[in-house]
Coordinates of C-alpha atoms in Angstrom, one line a residue:
X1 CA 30.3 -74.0 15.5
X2 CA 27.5 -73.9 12.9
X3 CA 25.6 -71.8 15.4
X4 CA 28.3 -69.7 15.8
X5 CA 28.9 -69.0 12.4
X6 CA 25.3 -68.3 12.4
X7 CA 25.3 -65.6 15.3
X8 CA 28.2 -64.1 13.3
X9 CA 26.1 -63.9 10.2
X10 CA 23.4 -62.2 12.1
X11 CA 25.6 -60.1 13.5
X12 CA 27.2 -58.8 10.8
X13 CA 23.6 -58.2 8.5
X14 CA 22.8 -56.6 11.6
X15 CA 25.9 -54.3 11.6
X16 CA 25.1 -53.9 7.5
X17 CA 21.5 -52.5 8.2
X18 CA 22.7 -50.1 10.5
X19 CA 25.7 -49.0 8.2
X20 CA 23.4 -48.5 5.5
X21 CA 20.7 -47.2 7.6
X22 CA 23.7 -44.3 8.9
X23 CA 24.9 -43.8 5.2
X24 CA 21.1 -43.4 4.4
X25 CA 20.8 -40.3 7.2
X26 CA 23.6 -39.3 6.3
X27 CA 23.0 -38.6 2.4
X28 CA 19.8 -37.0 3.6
X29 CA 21.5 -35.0 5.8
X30 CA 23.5 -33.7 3.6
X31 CA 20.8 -33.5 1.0
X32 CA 18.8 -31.4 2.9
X33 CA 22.5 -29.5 4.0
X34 CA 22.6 -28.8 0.4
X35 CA 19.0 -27.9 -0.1
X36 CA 19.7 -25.2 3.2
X37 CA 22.6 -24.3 1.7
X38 CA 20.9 -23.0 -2.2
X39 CA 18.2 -21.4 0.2
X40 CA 20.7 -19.5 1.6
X41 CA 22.4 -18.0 -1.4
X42 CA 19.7 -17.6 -3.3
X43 CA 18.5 -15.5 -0.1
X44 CA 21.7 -13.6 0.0
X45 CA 21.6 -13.5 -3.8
X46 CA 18.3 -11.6 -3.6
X47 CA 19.2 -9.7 -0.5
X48 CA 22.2 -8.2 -2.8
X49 CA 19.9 -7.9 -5.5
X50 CA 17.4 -5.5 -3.4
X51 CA 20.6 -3.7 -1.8
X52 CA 21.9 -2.5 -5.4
X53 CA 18.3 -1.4 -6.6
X54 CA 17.8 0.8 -3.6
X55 CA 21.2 1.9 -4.0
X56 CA 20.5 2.3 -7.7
X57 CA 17.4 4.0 -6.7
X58 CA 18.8 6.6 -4.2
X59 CA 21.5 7.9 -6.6
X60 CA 18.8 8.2 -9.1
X61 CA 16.8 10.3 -6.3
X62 CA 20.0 12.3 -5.6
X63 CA 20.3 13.0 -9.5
X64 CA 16.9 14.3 -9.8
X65 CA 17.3 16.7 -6.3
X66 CA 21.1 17.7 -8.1
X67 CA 19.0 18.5 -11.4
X68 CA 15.9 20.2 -9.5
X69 CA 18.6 21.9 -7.6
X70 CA 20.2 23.4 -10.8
X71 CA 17.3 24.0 -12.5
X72 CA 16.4 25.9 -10.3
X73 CA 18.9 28.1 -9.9
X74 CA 18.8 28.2 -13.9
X75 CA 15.2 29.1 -13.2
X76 CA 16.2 31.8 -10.7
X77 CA 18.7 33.6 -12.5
X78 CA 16.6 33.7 -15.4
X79 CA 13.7 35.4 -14.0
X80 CA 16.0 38.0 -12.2
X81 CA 17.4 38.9 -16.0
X82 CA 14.1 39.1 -17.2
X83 CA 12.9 41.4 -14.1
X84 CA 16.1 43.6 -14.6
X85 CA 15.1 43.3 -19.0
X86 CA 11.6 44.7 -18.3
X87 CA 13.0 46.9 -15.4
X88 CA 15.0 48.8 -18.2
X89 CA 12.1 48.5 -21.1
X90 CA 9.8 50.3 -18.4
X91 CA 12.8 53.0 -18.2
X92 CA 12.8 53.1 -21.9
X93 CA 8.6 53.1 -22.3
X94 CA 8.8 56.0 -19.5
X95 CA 11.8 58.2 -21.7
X96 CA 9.7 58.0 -24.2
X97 CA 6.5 59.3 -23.1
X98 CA 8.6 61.9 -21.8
X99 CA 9.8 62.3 -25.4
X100 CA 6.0 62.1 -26.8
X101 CA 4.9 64.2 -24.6
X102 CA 7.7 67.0 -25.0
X103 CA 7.1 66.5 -28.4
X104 CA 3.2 66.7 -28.6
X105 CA 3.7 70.2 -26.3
X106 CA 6.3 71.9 -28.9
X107 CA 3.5 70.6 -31.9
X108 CA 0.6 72.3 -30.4
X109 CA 3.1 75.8 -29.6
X110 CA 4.5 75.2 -33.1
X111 CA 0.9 75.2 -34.5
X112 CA -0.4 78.2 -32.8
X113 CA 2.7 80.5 -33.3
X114 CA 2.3 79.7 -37.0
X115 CA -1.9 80.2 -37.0
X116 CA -0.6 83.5 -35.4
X117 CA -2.2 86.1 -33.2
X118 CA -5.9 86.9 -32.9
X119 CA -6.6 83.6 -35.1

């Protein structure tokens, strides 16, 4: 019985070992579950991270082209008031040297009608 007893001890350390030795794999597994597991977020935390900059970064590049764009057209309508400004001044600078020159003409007749004839 002694023997028995004996085999039954054995038996059951034996049992123990592989218990523990299953709990052991077990918290390793899921150690290195866990371990998999912060990898992955911190992957898909960083994957997020890169989405929202290049989203950040493309409406920044779509503000700049909807700026360009209106400056631009600022830019355009600008320069075609300035074209039509000096369009109008070059009417103005021609009226007068009409003017000048009308006027110069009736100076030099007013000058010899008054120096008279045969002078």
């Amino acid at each position: 019985r002694a023997a028995e007893e004996a085999e039954a001890a054995a038996r059951a350390l034996e049992l123990q070992a592989q218990v523990e030795a299953v709990l052991a794999a077990t918290t390793e597994e899921l150690s290195v579950e866990r371990k998999v597991r912060a990898c992955s977020e911190a992957v898909l935390a960083e994957a997020h991270a890169d989405v929202q900059e290049e989203e950040r970064l493309r409406r920044e590049e779509e503000s700049k082209r909807a700026f360009e764009r209106r400056t631009n057209m600022a830019l355009r309508s600008a320069n075609e008031e300035l074209r039509g400004k000096v369009e109008s001044l070059g009417a103005m600078v021609e009226s007068l040297n009409t003017l000048l020159a009308g006027l110069s003409k009736t100076s030099r007749n007013t000058k010899l009608s008054q120096r008279g004839p045969g002078m």
